[in-house]
XYZ file of C-alpha atoms in Angstrom:
382
model
C 0.042 -0.018 -0.014
C 1.478 3.366 -1.066
C 1.858 5.845 1.871
C 2.943 8.870 -0.319
C 0.862 11.893 0.792
C -0.444 13.973 -2.208
C -2.231 16.947 -0.726
C -5.403 17.830 -2.702
C -4.778 14.603 -4.616
C -2.607 16.535 -6.999
C -1.271 14.435 -9.813
C -3.158 11.235 -8.505
C -5.044 9.152 -10.946
C -8.457 8.151 -9.581
C -10.462 7.216 -12.483
C -10.528 6.884 -16.371
C -12.729 8.999 -18.475
C -13.600 9.615 -22.006
C -15.402 12.864 -21.653
C -12.642 15.550 -21.681
C -8.897 15.756 -21.796
C -6.574 18.714 -20.796
C -3.072 19.263 -22.130
C -1.866 22.105 -19.775
C 1.512 22.503 -21.536
C 0.095 23.094 -25.020
C -3.219 24.724 -23.867
C -5.350 22.100 -25.616
C -8.926 20.999 -24.279
C -10.914 18.350 -25.956
C -14.358 16.836 -25.416
C -14.750 13.328 -26.716
C -11.929 13.851 -29.148
C -13.139 17.079 -30.525
C -11.258 20.385 -29.934
C -12.983 22.975 -27.682
C -12.304 25.529 -30.679
C -14.253 23.394 -33.145
C -17.159 22.716 -30.735
C -17.439 26.323 -29.540
C -17.400 27.616 -33.046
C -19.497 25.087 -34.780
C -21.816 23.358 -32.227
C -24.764 24.369 -29.865
C -24.592 23.771 -26.129
C -27.346 21.036 -26.630
C -25.243 19.228 -29.175
C -22.336 19.428 -26.655
C -24.284 17.932 -23.817
C -25.625 15.214 -26.033
C -21.950 14.514 -27.028
C -20.819 14.340 -23.398
C -23.677 11.970 -22.431
C -23.888 9.631 -25.513
C -20.428 9.744 -26.818
C -21.163 11.088 -30.165
C -22.390 14.265 -31.834
C -26.160 13.998 -32.713
C -27.593 13.887 -36.249
C -30.392 16.209 -37.182
C -32.981 13.822 -35.947
C -31.244 13.024 -32.687
C -30.694 16.696 -31.936
C -34.332 17.640 -32.596
C -35.556 14.862 -30.217
C -32.944 15.723 -27.536
C -33.774 19.337 -27.651
C -37.530 18.748 -27.571
C -37.080 16.522 -24.552
C -35.159 19.083 -22.851
C -37.674 21.768 -23.596
C -40.511 19.606 -22.247
C -38.633 19.513 -18.941
C -37.925 23.198 -18.353
C -40.718 24.109 -16.109
C -40.233 24.005 -12.366
C -42.919 23.539 -9.672
C -44.748 26.091 -7.894
C -43.081 25.021 -4.699
C -39.688 25.849 -6.226
C -40.833 29.167 -7.524
C -42.294 30.065 -4.017
C -38.887 28.967 -2.478
C -36.929 31.219 -4.995
C -39.137 34.055 -4.101
C -38.679 33.555 -0.286
C -34.861 33.268 -0.745
C -34.694 36.327 -3.017
C -36.561 38.232 -0.264
C -34.112 36.920 2.307
C -31.247 38.160 0.157
C -29.740 34.765 -0.098
C -26.764 34.193 -2.203
C -27.497 32.975 -5.802
C -25.420 29.749 -5.507
C -27.242 28.967 -2.288
C -30.417 29.474 -3.786
C -29.493 27.260 -6.805
C -28.240 24.525 -4.401
C -31.646 24.620 -2.697
C -33.427 24.571 -6.145
C -31.686 21.514 -7.380
C -32.381 19.643 -4.262
C -35.965 20.527 -4.497
C -36.265 19.248 -8.173
C -36.235 15.711 -6.903
C -39.669 16.202 -5.198
C -41.466 16.208 -8.450
C -39.176 13.566 -10.110
C -41.486 11.039 -11.939
C -38.766 8.329 -11.638
C -37.761 8.820 -8.030
C -38.144 5.256 -7.097
C -35.952 3.923 -10.078
C -33.204 1.411 -9.256
C -30.046 3.351 -8.605
C -28.309 1.118 -11.092
C -30.823 2.018 -13.951
C -28.474 4.312 -15.795
C -31.139 5.167 -18.343
C -33.377 6.411 -15.658
C -30.331 8.480 -14.250
C -29.872 10.064 -17.617
C -33.364 11.104 -17.875
C -33.076 12.652 -14.350
C -30.051 14.494 -15.302
C -31.772 15.841 -18.468
C -34.514 17.220 -16.075
C -31.952 18.873 -13.910
C -30.078 20.383 -16.821
C -33.412 21.734 -18.269
C -34.626 23.133 -15.132
C -31.697 24.869 -13.679
C -31.918 28.001 -15.953
C -35.559 28.557 -15.208
C -34.935 28.320 -11.462
C -31.918 30.716 -11.752
C -33.811 33.277 -13.832
C -36.794 33.198 -11.518
C -34.548 33.992 -8.493
C -33.112 37.007 -10.305
C -36.530 38.209 -11.316
C -37.827 37.973 -7.819
C -34.899 39.832 -6.591
C -35.824 42.656 -9.029
C -39.320 42.626 -7.720
C -40.652 41.113 -10.966
C -42.568 38.069 -11.656
C -40.655 35.076 -13.468
C -41.267 34.397 -17.110
C -42.325 31.070 -18.510
C -39.691 29.321 -20.700
C -39.838 30.513 -24.369
C -40.698 27.399 -26.461
C -38.819 28.561 -29.548
C -35.601 29.388 -28.050
C -32.521 27.224 -27.232
C -31.202 26.709 -23.841
C -28.787 29.642 -23.859
C -31.155 32.130 -25.615
C -34.165 31.138 -23.436
C -32.030 31.878 -20.187
C -31.298 35.218 -21.440
C -34.895 35.861 -22.262
C -36.098 34.617 -18.892
C -33.562 36.796 -17.194
C -34.164 40.099 -18.998
C -37.748 39.690 -20.468
C -36.478 40.508 -23.990
C -35.326 37.943 -26.696
C -31.577 38.221 -27.068
C -29.938 39.307 -30.245
C -28.219 36.615 -32.414
C -24.706 37.953 -31.249
C -25.870 37.755 -27.574
C -27.480 34.285 -27.841
C -24.549 32.956 -29.771
C -22.046 34.324 -27.297
C -23.768 32.960 -24.260
C -24.223 29.610 -26.011
C -20.511 29.607 -26.712
C -19.785 30.384 -23.066
C -21.870 27.508 -21.934
C -20.069 25.161 -24.265
C -16.698 26.357 -22.787
C -17.679 25.641 -19.166
C -19.509 22.296 -19.840
C -16.626 20.070 -18.715
C -13.055 20.251 -17.572
C -11.533 16.987 -16.297
C -11.798 15.987 -12.676
C -12.012 19.370 -11.159
C -13.226 19.762 -7.587
C -16.852 19.985 -8.217
C -16.845 17.171 -10.939
C -15.067 14.953 -8.463
C -17.393 15.777 -5.843
C -20.250 14.648 -7.871
C -18.420 11.652 -8.783
C -17.845 10.721 -5.060
C -21.530 11.144 -4.340
C -22.409 9.230 -7.421
C -20.090 6.405 -6.299
C -22.347 5.695 -3.332
C -25.173 5.132 -5.752
C -26.989 8.262 -4.396
C -29.341 9.830 -6.784
C -28.191 12.267 -9.553
C -30.073 15.152 -7.594
C -27.638 14.452 -4.687
C -24.715 14.518 -7.005
C -25.618 17.713 -8.846
C -26.404 19.401 -5.445
C -22.846 18.324 -4.262
C -21.284 19.857 -7.427
C -23.084 23.111 -6.922
C -21.855 23.192 -3.198
C -18.203 22.540 -4.273
C -18.339 25.023 -7.079
C -19.652 27.736 -4.719
C -16.204 27.868 -2.878
C -14.062 30.775 -3.805
C -11.196 28.560 -4.725
C -13.107 26.954 -7.468
C -15.803 29.162 -8.825
C -16.110 32.731 -8.676
C -12.929 34.098 -10.262
C -14.877 35.706 -13.187
C -16.925 37.682 -10.616
C -13.561 38.912 -8.998
C -12.340 39.888 -12.453
C -15.350 42.047 -13.191
C -15.226 43.626 -9.718
C -11.564 44.693 -10.578
C -12.531 45.998 -13.938
C -15.321 47.997 -12.438
C -12.689 49.416 -9.975
C -10.420 50.354 -12.879
C -13.412 52.043 -14.554
C -14.320 54.076 -11.503
C -10.603 55.047 -10.848
C -8.997 58.374 -11.619
C -6.168 56.663 -13.255
C -5.743 55.478 -16.789
C -6.444 51.653 -16.972
C -2.714 51.044 -17.865
C -1.536 53.272 -14.929
C -3.956 51.513 -12.711
C -2.708 47.840 -13.317
C 0.942 49.230 -12.850
C 0.020 50.809 -9.556
C -1.769 47.757 -8.423
C 1.087 45.345 -9.257
C 3.439 47.712 -7.613
C 1.361 47.571 -4.478
C 1.437 43.713 -4.580
C -2.059 43.158 -5.565
C -2.785 39.943 -7.294
C -5.010 40.382 -10.448
C -7.622 37.666 -10.651
C -8.110 35.577 -13.707
C -4.412 34.696 -14.146
C -2.940 31.275 -13.385
C -4.651 27.930 -13.511
C -3.992 24.563 -11.670
C -3.745 22.768 -15.032
C -2.614 25.166 -17.764
C 0.980 26.609 -17.956
C -0.069 28.734 -20.938
C -3.057 30.665 -21.892
C -6.349 28.715 -21.367
C -7.732 27.935 -24.787
C -11.265 28.929 -23.517
C -9.946 32.401 -22.739
C -8.888 32.846 -26.322
C -12.348 32.139 -27.662
C -14.062 34.327 -25.004
C -11.394 37.136 -26.025
C -12.636 36.945 -29.489
C -16.360 37.113 -28.377
C -15.338 40.155 -26.228
C -14.027 41.871 -29.248
C -17.116 41.229 -31.230
C -19.180 42.460 -28.406
C -17.061 45.591 -28.126
C -17.325 46.187 -31.920
C -21.156 46.168 -31.425
C -21.264 48.298 -28.439
C -19.048 49.522 -25.639
C -15.382 48.641 -26.130
C -13.778 49.709 -22.749
C -14.135 46.336 -21.060
C -12.262 44.675 -23.968
C -9.692 47.460 -23.770
C -9.067 46.940 -20.091
C -8.826 43.180 -20.257
C -6.330 43.234 -23.178
C -4.279 45.921 -21.695
C -3.972 44.042 -18.520
C -3.128 40.686 -20.289
C -0.437 42.467 -22.478
C 1.189 44.217 -19.417
C 1.058 41.203 -17.004
C 2.131 38.600 -19.684
C 4.735 40.469 -21.442
C 6.100 43.373 -19.444
C 5.762 41.656 -15.967
C 6.874 38.362 -17.404
C 4.100 36.124 -16.075
C 3.927 34.214 -19.384
C 7.478 33.077 -18.958
C 6.594 31.883 -15.419
C 3.629 29.706 -16.680
C 1.021 32.187 -15.358
C -1.298 33.161 -18.240
C -5.056 34.173 -18.416
C -7.550 31.615 -17.640
C -11.201 31.388 -18.792
C -12.494 33.608 -15.973
C -10.366 36.520 -17.014
C -12.595 37.095 -20.155
C -15.815 35.425 -19.110
C -16.491 38.128 -16.565
C -16.531 41.027 -19.018
C -18.467 38.945 -21.579
C -21.211 38.223 -19.162
C -21.285 41.880 -17.937
C -21.621 42.962 -21.603
C -24.529 40.432 -21.970
C -26.199 42.357 -18.936
C -25.953 39.479 -16.518
C -25.546 40.453 -12.942
C -22.198 39.850 -11.462
C -23.270 37.655 -8.640
C -24.934 35.310 -11.264
C -21.659 34.450 -12.989
C -20.802 31.425 -10.837
C -24.430 29.981 -10.912
C -24.212 30.278 -14.682
C -20.867 28.269 -14.511
C -22.965 25.631 -12.548
C -25.759 25.775 -14.993
C -23.222 24.882 -17.866
C -21.205 22.317 -15.730
C -24.325 20.362 -14.894
C -23.995 18.668 -18.249
C -20.467 17.632 -17.305
C -21.432 16.537 -13.701
C -24.199 14.295 -15.047
C -21.959 12.892 -17.791
C -19.132 11.909 -15.316
C -21.479 10.355 -12.797
C -23.043 8.229 -15.417
C -19.619 7.244 -16.790
C -18.453 6.309 -13.389
C -21.359 4.293 -12.449
C -21.105 2.037 -15.549
C -18.169 0.501 -13.726
C -18.795 1.793 -10.241
C -16.513 1.299 -7.237
C -17.200 3.311 -3.961
C -14.579 6.082 -3.713
C -12.931 5.718 -0.427
C -9.366 7.117 0.092
C -7.281 6.961 3.140
C -5.946 9.645 5.580
C -2.669 9.309 7.415
C -3.393 9.373 11.164
C -1.296 12.052 12.934
C -2.966 11.855 16.337
C -1.741 10.676 19.610
C -1.369 6.923 20.538
C -1.782 4.778 23.661
C -3.784 7.191 25.586
C -5.240 5.812 28.891
C -9.102 6.376 29.143
C -10.084 8.304 32.201
C -13.827 7.893 33.455
C -15.980 10.882 33.381
C -16.260 11.249 37.156
C -12.400 11.323 37.402
C -11.726 13.820 34.784
């Protein structure tokens, strides 16, 4: 038995997966053999989820049936809506509201009594979760604004429908395509903390609602999700400053501030997802306000080239550009991490299904460092 301690399980192989692969040295990400660039520029989020769950890209008939099945599951119960309203009134955090909503979805699950080993039933449950998360999130935000939630739009895809339910307006083609692309980029990313959490829960043969709720909980931690929110807060600070954005970042680094959105546990070079979102940020800037794109590109150029972070293996990650992209789409800043979860639910479900095909309870060991041979003293003598 190996006794080497690997804090954080860094570098430890715990499973085999055919869903996604990351080459951190080359800055390469693939889903089921397809590059993230090809998928982001040529597929829809629905196609990518189908790919992750079924192992191949759908043909037209398969996609039509899959999309229709998702659309049929979008509505959430009145109890979920009432809970979202109460949580909004209580000023609950959006990720906590989402965690509650996902857990509540199981109350109306028509296959709640299905055998845990019936993976087809688990797949259908995962489809329901994926379809309902956008509706619950949008309802929560509408309630925070003092407005009534909107019913899902029957003619819009998952990405465009979420923006519609959030804002009350059908998004432009550019906005819908940009958001759809962002969801694709976040759908899966190896055995990150939230995916591994979902797999651990799934390995007990707990239901998929428990596994996805666990994934949401893990993603809510600031060391995993939330960096895109931090990036946008910094960009807003720059915008409100009296300094030019170039002077601001110079001063900030001289003061020892760490700029969020740089560095990644896996990538040694620029995150391929960041490159794609940078393109979308530029397109949004060309169609509207360009200051956010100017801020991010200036910061990247200064830190990467003049401060030498690129030579140290510290480069922009996906969060560095997703924050400003979401802001340009009119999405509230504290909804960024819940949107991450909305996308990543597809990956969580896919990994749980894959692992349960050849399931083994995940049960690591810990090295005991406590005392030995202590003498027990009865309560009356302590």
